[in-house]
mmCIF file with all atom_site columns, C-alpha atoms in Angstrom:
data_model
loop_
_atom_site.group_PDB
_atom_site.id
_atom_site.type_symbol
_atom_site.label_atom_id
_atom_site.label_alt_id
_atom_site.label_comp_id
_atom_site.label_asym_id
_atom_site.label_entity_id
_atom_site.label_seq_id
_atom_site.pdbx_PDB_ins_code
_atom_site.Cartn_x
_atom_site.Cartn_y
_atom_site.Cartn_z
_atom_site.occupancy
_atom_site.B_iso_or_equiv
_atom_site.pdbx_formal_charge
_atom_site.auth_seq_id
_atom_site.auth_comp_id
_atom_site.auth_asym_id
_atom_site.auth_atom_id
_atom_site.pdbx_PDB_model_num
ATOM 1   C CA . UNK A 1 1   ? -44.881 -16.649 -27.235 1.00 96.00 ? 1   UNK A CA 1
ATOM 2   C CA . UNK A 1 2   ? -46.271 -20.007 -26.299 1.00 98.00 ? 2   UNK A CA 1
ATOM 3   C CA . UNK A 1 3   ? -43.485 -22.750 -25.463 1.00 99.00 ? 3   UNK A CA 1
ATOM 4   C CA . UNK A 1 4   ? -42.993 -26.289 -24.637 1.00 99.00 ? 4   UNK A CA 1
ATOM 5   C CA . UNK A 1 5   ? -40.619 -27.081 -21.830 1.00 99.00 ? 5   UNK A CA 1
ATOM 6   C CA . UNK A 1 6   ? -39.439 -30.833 -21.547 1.00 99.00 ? 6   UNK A CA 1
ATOM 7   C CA . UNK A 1 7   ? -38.216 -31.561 -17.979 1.00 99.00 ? 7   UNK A CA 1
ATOM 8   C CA . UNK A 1 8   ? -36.726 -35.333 -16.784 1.00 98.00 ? 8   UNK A CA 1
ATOM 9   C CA . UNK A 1 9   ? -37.319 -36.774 -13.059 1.00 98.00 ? 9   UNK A CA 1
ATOM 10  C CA . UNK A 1 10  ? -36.141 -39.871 -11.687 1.00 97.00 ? 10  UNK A CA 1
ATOM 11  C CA . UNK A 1 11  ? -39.004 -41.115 -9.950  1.00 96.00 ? 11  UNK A CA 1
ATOM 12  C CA . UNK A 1 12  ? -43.325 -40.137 -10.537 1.00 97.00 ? 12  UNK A CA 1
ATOM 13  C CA . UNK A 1 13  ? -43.866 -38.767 -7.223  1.00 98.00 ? 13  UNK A CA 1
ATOM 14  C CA . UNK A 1 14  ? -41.374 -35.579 -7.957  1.00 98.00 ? 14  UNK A CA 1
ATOM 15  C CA . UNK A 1 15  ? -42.465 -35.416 -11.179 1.00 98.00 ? 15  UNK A CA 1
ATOM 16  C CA . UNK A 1 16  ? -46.149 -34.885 -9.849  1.00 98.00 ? 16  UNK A CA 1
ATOM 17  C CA . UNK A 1 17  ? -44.939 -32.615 -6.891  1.00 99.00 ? 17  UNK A CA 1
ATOM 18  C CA . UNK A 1 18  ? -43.237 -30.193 -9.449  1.00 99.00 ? 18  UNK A CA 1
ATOM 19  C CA . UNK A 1 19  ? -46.108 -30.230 -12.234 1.00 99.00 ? 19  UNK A CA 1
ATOM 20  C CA . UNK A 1 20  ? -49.050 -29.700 -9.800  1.00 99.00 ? 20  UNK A CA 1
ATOM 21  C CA . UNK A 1 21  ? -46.489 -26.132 -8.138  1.00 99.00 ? 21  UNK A CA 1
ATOM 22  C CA . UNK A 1 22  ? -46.276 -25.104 -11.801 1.00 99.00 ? 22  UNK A CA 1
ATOM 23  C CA . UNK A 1 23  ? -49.698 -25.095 -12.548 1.00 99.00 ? 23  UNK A CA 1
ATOM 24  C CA . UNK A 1 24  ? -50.623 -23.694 -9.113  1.00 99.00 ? 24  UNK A CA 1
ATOM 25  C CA . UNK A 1 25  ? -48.254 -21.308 -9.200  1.00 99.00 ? 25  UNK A CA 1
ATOM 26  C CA . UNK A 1 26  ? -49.168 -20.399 -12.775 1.00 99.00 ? 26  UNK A CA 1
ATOM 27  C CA . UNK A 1 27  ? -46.097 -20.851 -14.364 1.00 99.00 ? 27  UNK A CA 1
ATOM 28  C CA . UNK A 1 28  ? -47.347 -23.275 -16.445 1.00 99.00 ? 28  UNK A CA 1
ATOM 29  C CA . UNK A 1 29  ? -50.600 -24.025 -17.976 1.00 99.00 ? 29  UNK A CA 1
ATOM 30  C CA . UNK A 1 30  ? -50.818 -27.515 -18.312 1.00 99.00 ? 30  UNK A CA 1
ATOM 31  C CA . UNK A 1 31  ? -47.897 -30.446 -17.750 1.00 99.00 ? 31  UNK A CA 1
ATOM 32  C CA . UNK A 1 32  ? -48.148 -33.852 -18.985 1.00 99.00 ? 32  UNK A CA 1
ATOM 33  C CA . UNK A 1 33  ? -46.408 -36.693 -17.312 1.00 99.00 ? 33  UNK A CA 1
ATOM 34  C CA . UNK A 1 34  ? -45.012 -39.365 -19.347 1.00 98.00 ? 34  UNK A CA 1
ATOM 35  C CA . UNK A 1 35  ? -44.772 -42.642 -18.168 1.00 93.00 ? 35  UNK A CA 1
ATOM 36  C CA . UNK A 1 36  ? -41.511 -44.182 -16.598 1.00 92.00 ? 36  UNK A CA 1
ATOM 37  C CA . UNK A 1 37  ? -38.783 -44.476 -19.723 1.00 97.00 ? 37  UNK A CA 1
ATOM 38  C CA . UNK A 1 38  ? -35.378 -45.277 -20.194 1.00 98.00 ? 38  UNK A CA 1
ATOM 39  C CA . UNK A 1 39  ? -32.795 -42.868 -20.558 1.00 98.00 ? 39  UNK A CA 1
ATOM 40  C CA . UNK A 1 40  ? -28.755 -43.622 -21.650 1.00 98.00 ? 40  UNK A CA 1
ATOM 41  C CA . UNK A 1 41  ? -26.265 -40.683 -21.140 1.00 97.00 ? 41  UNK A CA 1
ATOM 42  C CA . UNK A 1 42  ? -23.105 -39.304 -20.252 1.00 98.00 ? 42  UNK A CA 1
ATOM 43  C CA . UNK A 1 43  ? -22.291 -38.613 -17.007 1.00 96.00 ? 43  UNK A CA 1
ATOM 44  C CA . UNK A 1 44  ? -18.594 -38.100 -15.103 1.00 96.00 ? 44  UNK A CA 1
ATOM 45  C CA . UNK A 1 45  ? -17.042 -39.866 -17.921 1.00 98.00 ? 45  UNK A CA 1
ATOM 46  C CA . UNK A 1 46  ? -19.410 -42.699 -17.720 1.00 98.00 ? 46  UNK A CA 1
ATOM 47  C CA . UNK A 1 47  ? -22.019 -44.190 -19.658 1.00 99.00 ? 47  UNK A CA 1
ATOM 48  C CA . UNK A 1 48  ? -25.149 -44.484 -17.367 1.00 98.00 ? 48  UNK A CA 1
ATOM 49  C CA . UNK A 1 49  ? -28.821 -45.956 -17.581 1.00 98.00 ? 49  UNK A CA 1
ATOM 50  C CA . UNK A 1 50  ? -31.973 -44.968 -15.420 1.00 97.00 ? 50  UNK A CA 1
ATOM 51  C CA . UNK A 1 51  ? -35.660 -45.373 -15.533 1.00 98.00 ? 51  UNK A CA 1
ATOM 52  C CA . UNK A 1 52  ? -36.928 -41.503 -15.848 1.00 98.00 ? 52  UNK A CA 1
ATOM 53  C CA . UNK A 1 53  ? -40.244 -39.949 -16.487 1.00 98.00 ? 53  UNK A CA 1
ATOM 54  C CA . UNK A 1 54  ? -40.544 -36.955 -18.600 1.00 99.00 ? 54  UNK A CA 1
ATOM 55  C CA . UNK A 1 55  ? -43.006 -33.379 -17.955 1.00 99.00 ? 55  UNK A CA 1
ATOM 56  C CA . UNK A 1 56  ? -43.878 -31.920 -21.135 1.00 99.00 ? 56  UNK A CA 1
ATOM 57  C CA . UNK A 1 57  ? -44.618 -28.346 -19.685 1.00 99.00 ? 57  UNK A CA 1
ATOM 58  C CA . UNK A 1 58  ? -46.923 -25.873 -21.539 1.00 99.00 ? 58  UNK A CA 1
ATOM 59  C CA . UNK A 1 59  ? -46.031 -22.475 -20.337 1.00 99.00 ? 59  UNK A CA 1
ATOM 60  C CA . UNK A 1 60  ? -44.968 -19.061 -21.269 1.00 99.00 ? 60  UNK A CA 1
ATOM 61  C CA . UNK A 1 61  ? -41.259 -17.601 -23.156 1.00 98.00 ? 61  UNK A CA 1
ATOM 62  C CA . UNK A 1 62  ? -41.898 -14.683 -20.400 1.00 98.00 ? 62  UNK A CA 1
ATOM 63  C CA . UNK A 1 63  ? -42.134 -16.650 -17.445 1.00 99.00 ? 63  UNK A CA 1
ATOM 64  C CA . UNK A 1 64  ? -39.324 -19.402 -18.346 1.00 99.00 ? 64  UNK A CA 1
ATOM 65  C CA . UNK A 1 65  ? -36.939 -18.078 -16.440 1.00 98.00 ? 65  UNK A CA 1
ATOM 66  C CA . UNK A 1 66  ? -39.058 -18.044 -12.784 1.00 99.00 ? 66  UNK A CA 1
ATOM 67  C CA . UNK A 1 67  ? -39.846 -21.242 -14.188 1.00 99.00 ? 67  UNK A CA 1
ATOM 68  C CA . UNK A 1 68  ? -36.629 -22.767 -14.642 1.00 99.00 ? 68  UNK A CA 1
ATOM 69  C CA . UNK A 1 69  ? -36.004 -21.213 -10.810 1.00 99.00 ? 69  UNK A CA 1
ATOM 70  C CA . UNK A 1 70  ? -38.685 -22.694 -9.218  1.00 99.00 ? 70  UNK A CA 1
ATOM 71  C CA . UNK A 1 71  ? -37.964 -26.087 -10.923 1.00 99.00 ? 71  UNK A CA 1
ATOM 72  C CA . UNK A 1 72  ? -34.136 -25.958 -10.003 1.00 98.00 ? 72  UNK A CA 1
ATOM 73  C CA . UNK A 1 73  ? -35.710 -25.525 -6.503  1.00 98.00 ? 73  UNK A CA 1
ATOM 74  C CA . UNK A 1 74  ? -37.984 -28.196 -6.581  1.00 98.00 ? 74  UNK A CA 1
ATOM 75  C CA . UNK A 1 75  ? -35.943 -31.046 -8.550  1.00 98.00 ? 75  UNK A CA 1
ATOM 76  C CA . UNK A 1 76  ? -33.318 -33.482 -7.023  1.00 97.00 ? 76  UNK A CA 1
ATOM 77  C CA . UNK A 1 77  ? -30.603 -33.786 -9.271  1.00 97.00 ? 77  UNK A CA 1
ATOM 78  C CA . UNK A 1 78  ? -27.458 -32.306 -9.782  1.00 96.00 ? 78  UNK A CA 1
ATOM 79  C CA . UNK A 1 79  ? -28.000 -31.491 -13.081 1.00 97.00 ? 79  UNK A CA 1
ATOM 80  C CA . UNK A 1 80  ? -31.903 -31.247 -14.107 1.00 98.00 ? 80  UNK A CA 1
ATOM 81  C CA . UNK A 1 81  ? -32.862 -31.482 -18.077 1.00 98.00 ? 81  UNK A CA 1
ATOM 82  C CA . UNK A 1 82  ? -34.578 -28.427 -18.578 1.00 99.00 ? 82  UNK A CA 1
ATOM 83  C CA . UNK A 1 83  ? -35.325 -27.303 -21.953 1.00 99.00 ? 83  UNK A CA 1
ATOM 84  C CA . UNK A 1 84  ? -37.528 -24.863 -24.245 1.00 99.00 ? 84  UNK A CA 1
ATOM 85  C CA . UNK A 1 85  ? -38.864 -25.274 -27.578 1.00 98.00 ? 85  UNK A CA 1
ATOM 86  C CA . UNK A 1 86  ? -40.410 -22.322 -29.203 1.00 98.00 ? 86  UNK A CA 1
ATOM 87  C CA . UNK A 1 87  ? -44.029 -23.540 -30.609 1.00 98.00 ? 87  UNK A CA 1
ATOM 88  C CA . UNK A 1 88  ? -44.148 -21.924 -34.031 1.00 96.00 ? 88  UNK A CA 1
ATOM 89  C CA . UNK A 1 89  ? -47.586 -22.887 -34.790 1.00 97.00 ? 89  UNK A CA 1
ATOM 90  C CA . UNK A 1 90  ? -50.757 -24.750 -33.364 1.00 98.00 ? 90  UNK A CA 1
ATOM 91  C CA . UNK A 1 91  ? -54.404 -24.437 -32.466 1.00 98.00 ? 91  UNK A CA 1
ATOM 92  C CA . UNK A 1 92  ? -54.830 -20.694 -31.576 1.00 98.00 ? 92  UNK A CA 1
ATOM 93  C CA . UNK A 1 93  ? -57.171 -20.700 -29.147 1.00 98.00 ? 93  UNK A CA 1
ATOM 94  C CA . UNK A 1 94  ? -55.269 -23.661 -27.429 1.00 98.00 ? 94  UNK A CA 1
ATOM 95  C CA . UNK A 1 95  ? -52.676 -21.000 -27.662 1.00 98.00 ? 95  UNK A CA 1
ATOM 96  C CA . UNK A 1 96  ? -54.514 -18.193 -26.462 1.00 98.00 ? 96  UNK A CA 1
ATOM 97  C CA . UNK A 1 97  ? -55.386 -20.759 -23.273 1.00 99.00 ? 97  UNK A CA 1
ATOM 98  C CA . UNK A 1 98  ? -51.769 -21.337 -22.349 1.00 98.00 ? 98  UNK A CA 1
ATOM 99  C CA . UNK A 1 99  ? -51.202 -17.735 -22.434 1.00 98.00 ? 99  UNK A CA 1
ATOM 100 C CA . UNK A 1 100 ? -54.211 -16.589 -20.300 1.00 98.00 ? 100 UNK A CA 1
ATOM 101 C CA . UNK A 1 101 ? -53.360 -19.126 -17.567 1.00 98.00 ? 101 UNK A CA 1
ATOM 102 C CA . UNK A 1 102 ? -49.537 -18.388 -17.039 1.00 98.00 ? 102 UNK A CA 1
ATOM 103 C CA . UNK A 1 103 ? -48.757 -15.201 -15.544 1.00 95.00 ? 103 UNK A CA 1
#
């Protein structure tokens, strides 16, 4: 099953160093970098505010969890968003795409 992972980084150059090992490394597809935004949250009890940019990932439910591993190895922060929505529908041979190039 096709998902979409959304992952945060806190500065472009990471963000591009952990999409391009995804692909390479065919855990993913395709990733899309968003440009910079700003995120609020909660963090030790405090309210915080940082510029982030956000990787929409396009990978595989079977490979999520080398995924998830290789991004934890990759990223910087203590505590990394990473996140998987299940895509219930779409294009199928967009579908059929993501699937054949994630292994």
């Amino acid at each position: 099953m096709s998902i979409v992972s959304i992952i945060t980084v806190g500065d472009l150059r990471q963000g591009e160093e952990i999409a391009r090992r995804l692909v390479e490394e065919r855990l993913a597809a395709c990733v899309n970098i968003l440009p910079s935004m700003r995120s609020v949250y909660r963090w030790k009890d405090r309210v915080e505010e940082s510029t982030e940019f956000m990787l929409i990932v396009k990978t595989e439910q079977r490979v999520f969890e080398k995924m998830k591993k290789r991004v934890l190895e990759l990223h910087s922060y203590e505590l990394p968003e990473i996140i998987a929505l299940n895509v219930s529908e779409g294009l199928e041979s967009y579908l059929d795409w993501i699937s054949s190039n994630v292994e």
